[in-house]
Coordinates of C-alpha atoms in Angstrom, one line a residue:
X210 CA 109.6 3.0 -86.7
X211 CA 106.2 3.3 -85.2
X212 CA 105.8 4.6 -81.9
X213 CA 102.3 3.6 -80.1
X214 CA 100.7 6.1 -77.2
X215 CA 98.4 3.8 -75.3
X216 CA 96.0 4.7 -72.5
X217 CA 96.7 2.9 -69.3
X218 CA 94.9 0.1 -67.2
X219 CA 95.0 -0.4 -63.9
X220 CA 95.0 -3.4 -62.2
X221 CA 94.4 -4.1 -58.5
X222 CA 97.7 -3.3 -57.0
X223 CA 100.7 -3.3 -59.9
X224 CA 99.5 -0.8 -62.7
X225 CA 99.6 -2.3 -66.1
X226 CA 101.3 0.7 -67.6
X227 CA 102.2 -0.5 -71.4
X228 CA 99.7 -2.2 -73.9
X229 CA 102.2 -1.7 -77.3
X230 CA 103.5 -4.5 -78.7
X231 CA 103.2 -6.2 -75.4
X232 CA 101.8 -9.4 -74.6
X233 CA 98.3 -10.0 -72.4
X234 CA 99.2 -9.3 -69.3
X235 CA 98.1 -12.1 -67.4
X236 CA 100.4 -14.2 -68.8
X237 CA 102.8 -12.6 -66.1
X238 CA 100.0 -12.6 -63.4
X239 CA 102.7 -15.4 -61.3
X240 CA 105.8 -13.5 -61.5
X241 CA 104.1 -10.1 -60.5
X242 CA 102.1 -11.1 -57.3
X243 CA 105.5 -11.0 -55.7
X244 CA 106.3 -8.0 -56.5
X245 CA 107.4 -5.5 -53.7
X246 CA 107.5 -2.0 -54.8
X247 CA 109.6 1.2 -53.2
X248 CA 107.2 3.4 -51.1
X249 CA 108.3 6.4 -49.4
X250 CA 105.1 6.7 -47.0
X251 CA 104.4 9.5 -44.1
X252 CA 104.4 8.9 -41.0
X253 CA 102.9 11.4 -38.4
X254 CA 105.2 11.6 -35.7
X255 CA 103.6 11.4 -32.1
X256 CA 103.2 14.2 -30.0
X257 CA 105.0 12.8 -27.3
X258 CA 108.6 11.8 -27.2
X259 CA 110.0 8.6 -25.5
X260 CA 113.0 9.0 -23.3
X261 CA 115.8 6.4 -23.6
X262 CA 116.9 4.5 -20.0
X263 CA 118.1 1.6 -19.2
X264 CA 115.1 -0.3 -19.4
X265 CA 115.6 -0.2 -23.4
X266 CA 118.4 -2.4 -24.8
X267 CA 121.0 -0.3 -26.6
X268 CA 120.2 -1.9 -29.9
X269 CA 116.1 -2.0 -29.9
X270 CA 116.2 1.8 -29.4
X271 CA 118.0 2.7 -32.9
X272 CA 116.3 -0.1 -34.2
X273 CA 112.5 1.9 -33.3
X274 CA 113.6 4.8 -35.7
X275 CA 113.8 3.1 -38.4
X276 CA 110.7 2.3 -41.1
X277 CA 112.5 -0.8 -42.5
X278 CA 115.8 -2.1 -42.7
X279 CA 116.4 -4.1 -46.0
X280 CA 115.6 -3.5 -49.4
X281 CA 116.2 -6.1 -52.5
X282 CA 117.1 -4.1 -55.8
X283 CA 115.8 -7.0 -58.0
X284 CA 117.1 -7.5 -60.8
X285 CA 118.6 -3.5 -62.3
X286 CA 120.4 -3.1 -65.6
X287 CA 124.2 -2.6 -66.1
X288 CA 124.8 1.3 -65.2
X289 CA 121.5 1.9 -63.8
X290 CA 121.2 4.1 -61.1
X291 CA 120.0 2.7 -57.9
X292 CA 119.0 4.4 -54.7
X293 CA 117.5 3.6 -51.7
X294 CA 116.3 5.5 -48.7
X295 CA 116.1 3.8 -45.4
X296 CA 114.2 6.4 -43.3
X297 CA 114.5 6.8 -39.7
X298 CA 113.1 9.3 -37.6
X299 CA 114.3 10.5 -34.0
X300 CA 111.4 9.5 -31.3
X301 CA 112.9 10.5 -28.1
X302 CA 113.5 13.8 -26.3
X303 CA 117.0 13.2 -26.3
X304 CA 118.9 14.3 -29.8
X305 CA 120.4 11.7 -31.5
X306 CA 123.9 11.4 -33.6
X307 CA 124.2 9.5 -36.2
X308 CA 128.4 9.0 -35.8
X309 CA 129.1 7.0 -39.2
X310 CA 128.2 4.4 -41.5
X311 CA 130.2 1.7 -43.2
X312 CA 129.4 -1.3 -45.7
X313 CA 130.3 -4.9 -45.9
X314 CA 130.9 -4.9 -49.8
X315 CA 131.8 -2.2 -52.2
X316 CA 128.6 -3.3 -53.9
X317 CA 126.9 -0.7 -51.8
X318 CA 127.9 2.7 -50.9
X319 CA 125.8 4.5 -48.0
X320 CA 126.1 7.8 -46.9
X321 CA 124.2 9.9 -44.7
X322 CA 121.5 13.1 -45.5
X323 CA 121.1 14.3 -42.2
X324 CA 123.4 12.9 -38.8
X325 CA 122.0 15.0 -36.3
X326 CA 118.5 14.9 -35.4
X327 CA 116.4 16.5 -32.9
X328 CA 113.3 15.2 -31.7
X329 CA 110.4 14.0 -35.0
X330 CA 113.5 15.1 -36.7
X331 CA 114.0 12.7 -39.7
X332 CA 117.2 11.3 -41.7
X333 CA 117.4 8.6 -44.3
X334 CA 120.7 6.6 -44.8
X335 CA 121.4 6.7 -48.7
X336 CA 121.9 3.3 -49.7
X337 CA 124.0 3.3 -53.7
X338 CA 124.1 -0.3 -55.4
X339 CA 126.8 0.5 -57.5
X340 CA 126.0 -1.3 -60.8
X341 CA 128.5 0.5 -62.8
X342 CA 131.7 -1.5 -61.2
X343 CA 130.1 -4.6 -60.2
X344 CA 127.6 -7.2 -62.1
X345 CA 125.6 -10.5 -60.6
X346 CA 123.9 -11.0 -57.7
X347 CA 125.6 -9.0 -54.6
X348 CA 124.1 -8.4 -51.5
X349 CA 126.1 -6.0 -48.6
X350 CA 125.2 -5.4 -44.7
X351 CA 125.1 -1.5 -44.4
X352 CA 126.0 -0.8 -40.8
X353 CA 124.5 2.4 -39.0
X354 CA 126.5 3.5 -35.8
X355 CA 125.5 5.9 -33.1
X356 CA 127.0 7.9 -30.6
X357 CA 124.7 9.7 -29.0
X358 CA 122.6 9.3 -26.6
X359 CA 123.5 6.3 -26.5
X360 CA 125.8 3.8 -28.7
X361 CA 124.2 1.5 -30.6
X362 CA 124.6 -0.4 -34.4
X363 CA 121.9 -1.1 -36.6
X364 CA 122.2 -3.0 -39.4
X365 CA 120.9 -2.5 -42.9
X366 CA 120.3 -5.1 -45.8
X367 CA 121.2 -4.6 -49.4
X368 CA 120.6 -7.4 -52.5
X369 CA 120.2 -7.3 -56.2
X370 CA 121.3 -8.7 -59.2
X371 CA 123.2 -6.6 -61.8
X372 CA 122.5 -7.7 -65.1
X373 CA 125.1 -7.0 -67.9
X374 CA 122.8 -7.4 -71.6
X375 CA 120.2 -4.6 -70.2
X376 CA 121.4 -0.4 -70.0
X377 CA 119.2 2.2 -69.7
X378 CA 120.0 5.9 -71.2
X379 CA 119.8 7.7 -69.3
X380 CA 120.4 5.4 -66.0
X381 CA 117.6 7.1 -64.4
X382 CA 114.2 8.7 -65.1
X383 CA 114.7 12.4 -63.1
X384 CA 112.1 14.3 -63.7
X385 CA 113.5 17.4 -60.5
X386 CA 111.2 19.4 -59.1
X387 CA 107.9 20.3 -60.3
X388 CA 104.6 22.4 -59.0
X389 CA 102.0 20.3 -57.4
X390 CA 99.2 19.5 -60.4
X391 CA 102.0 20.0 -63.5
X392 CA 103.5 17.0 -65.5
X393 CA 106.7 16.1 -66.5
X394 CA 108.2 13.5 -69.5
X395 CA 111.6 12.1 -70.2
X396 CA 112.5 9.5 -72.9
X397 CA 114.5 6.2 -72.3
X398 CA 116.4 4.4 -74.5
X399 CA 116.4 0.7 -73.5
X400 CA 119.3 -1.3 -75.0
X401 CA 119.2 -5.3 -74.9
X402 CA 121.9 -7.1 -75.9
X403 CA 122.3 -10.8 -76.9
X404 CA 119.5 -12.9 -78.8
X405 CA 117.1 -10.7 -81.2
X406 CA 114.1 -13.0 -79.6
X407 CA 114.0 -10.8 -76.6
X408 CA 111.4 -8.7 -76.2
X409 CA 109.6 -6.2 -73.6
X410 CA 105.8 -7.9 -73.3
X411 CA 104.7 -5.2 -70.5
X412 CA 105.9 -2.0 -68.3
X413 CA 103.9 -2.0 -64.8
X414 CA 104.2 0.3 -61.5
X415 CA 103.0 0.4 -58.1
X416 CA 102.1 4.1 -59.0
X417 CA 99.3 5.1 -60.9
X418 CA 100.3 8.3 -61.0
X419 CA 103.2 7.8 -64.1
X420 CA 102.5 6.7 -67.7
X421 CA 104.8 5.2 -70.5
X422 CA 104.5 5.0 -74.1
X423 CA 106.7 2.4 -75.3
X424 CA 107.9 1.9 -79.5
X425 CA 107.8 -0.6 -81.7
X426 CA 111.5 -2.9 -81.3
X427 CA 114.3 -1.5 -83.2
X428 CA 116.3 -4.6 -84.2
X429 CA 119.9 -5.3 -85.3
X430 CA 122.2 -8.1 -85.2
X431 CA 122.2 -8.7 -81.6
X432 CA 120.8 -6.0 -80.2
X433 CA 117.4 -5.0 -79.2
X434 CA 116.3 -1.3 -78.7
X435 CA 113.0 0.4 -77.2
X436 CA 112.1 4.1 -77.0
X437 CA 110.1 4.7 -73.7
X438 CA 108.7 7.9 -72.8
X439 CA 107.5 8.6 -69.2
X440 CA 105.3 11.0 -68.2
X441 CA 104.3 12.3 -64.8
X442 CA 101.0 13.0 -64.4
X443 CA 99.5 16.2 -62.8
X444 CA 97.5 13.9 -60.2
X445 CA 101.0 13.2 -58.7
X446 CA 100.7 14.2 -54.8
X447 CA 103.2 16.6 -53.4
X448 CA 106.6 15.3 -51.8
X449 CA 109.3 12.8 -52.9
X450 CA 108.7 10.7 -55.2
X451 CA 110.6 7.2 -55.7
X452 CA 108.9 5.2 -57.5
X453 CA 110.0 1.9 -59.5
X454 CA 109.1 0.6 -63.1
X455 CA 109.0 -2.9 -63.7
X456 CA 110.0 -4.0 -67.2
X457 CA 108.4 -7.3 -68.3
X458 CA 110.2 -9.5 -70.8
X459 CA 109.9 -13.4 -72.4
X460 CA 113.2 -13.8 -70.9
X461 CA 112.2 -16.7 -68.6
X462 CA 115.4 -16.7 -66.5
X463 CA 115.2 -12.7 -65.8
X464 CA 111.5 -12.1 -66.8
X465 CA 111.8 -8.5 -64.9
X466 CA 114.2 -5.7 -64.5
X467 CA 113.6 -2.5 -62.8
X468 CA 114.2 1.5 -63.6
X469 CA 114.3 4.2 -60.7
X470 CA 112.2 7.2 -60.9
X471 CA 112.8 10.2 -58.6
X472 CA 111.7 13.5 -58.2
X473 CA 109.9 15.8 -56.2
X474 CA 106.6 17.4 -56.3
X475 CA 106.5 20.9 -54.9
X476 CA 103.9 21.5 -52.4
X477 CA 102.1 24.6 -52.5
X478 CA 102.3 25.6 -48.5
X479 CA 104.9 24.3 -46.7
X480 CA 106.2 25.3 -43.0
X481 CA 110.2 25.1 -41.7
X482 CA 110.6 23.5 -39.1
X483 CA 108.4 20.5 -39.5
X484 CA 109.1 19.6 -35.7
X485 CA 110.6 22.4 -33.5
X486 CA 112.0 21.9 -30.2
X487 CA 112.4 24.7 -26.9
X488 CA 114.3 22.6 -25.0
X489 CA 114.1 22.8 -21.7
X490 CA 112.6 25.5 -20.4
X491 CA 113.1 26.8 -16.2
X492 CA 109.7 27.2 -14.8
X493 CA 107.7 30.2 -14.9
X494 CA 109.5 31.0 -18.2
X495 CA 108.5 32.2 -21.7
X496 CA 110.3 31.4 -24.9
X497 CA 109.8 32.6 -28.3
X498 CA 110.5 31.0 -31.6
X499 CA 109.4 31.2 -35.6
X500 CA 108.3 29.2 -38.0
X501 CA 108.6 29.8 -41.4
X502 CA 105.8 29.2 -44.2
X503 CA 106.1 29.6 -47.9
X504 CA 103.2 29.3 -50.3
X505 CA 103.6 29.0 -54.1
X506 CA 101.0 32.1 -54.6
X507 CA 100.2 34.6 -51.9
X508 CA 98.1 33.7 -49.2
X509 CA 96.8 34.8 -45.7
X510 CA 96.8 32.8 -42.0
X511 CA 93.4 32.9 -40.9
X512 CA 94.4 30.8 -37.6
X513 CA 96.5 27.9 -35.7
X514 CA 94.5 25.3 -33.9
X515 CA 96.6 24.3 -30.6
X516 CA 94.6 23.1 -27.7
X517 CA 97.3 23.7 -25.4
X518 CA 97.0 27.0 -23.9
X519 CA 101.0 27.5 -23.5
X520 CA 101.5 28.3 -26.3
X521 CA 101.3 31.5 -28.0
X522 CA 100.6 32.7 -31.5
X523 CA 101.0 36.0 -33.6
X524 CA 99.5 35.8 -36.6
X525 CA 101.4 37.6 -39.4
X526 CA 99.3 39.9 -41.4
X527 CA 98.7 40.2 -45.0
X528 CA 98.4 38.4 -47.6
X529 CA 101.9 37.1 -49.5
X530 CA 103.7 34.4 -50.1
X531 CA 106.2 34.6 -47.1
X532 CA 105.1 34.5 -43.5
X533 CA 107.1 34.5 -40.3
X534 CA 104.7 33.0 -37.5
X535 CA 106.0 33.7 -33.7
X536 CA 105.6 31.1 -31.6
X537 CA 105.8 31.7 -27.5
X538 CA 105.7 28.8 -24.5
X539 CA 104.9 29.7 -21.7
X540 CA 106.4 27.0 -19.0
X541 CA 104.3 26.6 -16.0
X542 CA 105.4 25.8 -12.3
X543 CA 105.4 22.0 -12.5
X544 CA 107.6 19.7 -14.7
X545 CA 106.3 18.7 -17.6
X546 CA 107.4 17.2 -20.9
X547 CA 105.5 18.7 -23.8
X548 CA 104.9 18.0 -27.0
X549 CA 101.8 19.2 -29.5
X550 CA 100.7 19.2 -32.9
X551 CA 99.4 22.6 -34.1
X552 CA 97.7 23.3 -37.3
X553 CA 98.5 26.7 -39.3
X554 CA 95.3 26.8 -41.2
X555 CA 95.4 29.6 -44.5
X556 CA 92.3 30.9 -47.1
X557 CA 94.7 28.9 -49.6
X558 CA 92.7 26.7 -51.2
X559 CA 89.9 26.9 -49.4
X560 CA 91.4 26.1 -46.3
X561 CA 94.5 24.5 -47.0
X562 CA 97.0 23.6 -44.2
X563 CA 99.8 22.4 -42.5
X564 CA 101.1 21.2 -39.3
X565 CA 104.3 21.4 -36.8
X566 CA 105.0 19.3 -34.1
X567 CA 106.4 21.5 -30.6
X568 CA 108.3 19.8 -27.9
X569 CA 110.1 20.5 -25.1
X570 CA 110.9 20.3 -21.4
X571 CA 109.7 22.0 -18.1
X572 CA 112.9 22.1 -15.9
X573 CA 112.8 19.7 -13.0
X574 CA 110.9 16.8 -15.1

């Protein structure tokens, strides 16, 4: 068997990832401009907190925390793996309980990563298409409840179509957790079974951050095999990663099918809690706190940027790769909500740092 390593090309917005034994690409142009791939993006949380009263229907308040709230699978092989992550993140001062989760069709399976959240606090609600048990086109209505601070459903939309001639081994590419600017591989073994026609013309990604090296067919009496290896390049940025590759084939009633990739990207600061709440606070008041930073080599805080004046810092001394950073607020004599960004800036990196967002409450507000 030969095996073929090609560079990669980018195109405007899918990445043309595979040139072996593939096709041109534009042949597929119409079938990929619909694409929608699986971003995980960042949002920076505001400052300020919203407060949840009777002037805000029960159901457009849970509905504000979330990013999105339906996701189509496309078309996944039999025994692939198949996450999703509906994100939702707590914008009021209030916290919020996430009180269960249940789904129309045991197509789906949700469950839960975090079901208490304080305010800028985020969650996700796991959606599982469980391709294993179940094959066609399925679809489910994931149902988020809350109890607190006020009850409310959301509902979440799953659809795909489980094919049965296509399995992937293994039914994932996990690469764990990696440094910031190292690379990862894993190899694939794509298995198609039915005609000996069919054939993989292209591999594309939203991400131009992953390459694949795909092998010459191995062909028996009706089956098809590939070797795919994919790499993770070191220009990968830090965080999760959840990316999607698209399989391209001459199979012109299921031209694509798509493989999961997940990981994470270890970054090389990082600060616990991300958002930190005093709660409230009687006037005239101090209260202290910490935050925690880790780096990946040792490092020194040179200073935290925080135009409001109530709060405190003391900057840890040293230079290591574990810092405890004291944080006081100093509540004033009028009622106030609060909330502020502050910056821990360190000589990592030439200046390298990270941010925390601080709310709370002056009593009487």
């Amino acid at each position: 068997m030969r095996t073929t390593a090609p560079d990669f090309v980018a195109s405007d917005d899918q990445r043309h990832l595979c040139s072996c034994c593939c096709v041109p690409p534009r042949l597929f142009i119409g079938a990929l401009m619909v694409f929608i791939g699986v971003m995980t993006l960042a949002v920076t949380p505001s400052a300020h907190a919203q407060t949840i009263n009777s002037s805000v229907a029960a159901k457009q308040w849970a509905e504000k925390m979330f990013e999105n709230r339906s996701h189509d699978f496309r078309a996944v092989g039999r025994g692939t793996k198949c996450e999703y992550h509906f994100e939702l993140t707590n914008l009021y001062e209030q916290d919020v309980h996430i009180a269960g989760v249940r789904s129309s069709c045991g197509c789906t399976t949700p469950t839960i990563t975090k079901d208490t959240l304080k305010t800028h606090e985020k969650s996700s609600i796991v959606a599982t298409f469980n391709t294993s048990t179940f094959v066609g086109q399925k679809s489910a209505v994931v149902t988020v409840i809350f109890d607190r601070p006020a009850y409310a459903e959301v509902q979440l939309t799953v659809s795909g179509f489980i094919r049965t001639d296509i399995t992937f081994e293994p039914n994932e590419v996990t690469f764990g957790e990696i440094g910031i600017g190292q690379t990862a591989e894993q190899d694939v073994v794509i298995t198609h079974r039915g005609s000996n026609d069919w054939r993989i013309t292209d591999v594309r990604s939203l991400c131009s951050d992953l390459q694949v090296r795909l092998s010459s067919p191995e062909i028996s009496p009706g089956i098809v095999r590939y070797r795919m290896k994919v790499n993770v390049l070191e220009s990968m940025p830090e965080g999760d990663v959840r990316e999607r590759l698209t399989l391209i084939s001459n199979d012109r009633n299921f031209p694509t099918t798509e493989m999961s990739i997940n990981g994470r990207v270890r970054p090389p600061l990082s600060i616990s809690p991300a958002a930190m709440s005093f709660g409230t606070v009687q006037p005239g008041a101090t209260v202290s706190k910490r935050v925690l930073l880790r780096g990946e080599k040792p490092f020194a805080v040179t200073q935290v940027i925080c135009p409001d004046s109530r709060f405190q810092f003391d900057l840890p001394e040293g230079s290591k790769t574990f810092h405890v950073l004291n944080v006081r607020f100093a509540a004033g004599a009028e009622p106030a909500r609060v909330g502020q960004e502050i910056r821990v800036v360190t000589d990592m990196n030439d200046g390298k740092s990270v941010t925390c967002v601080l709310t709370g409450t002056i009593a009487g507000s």
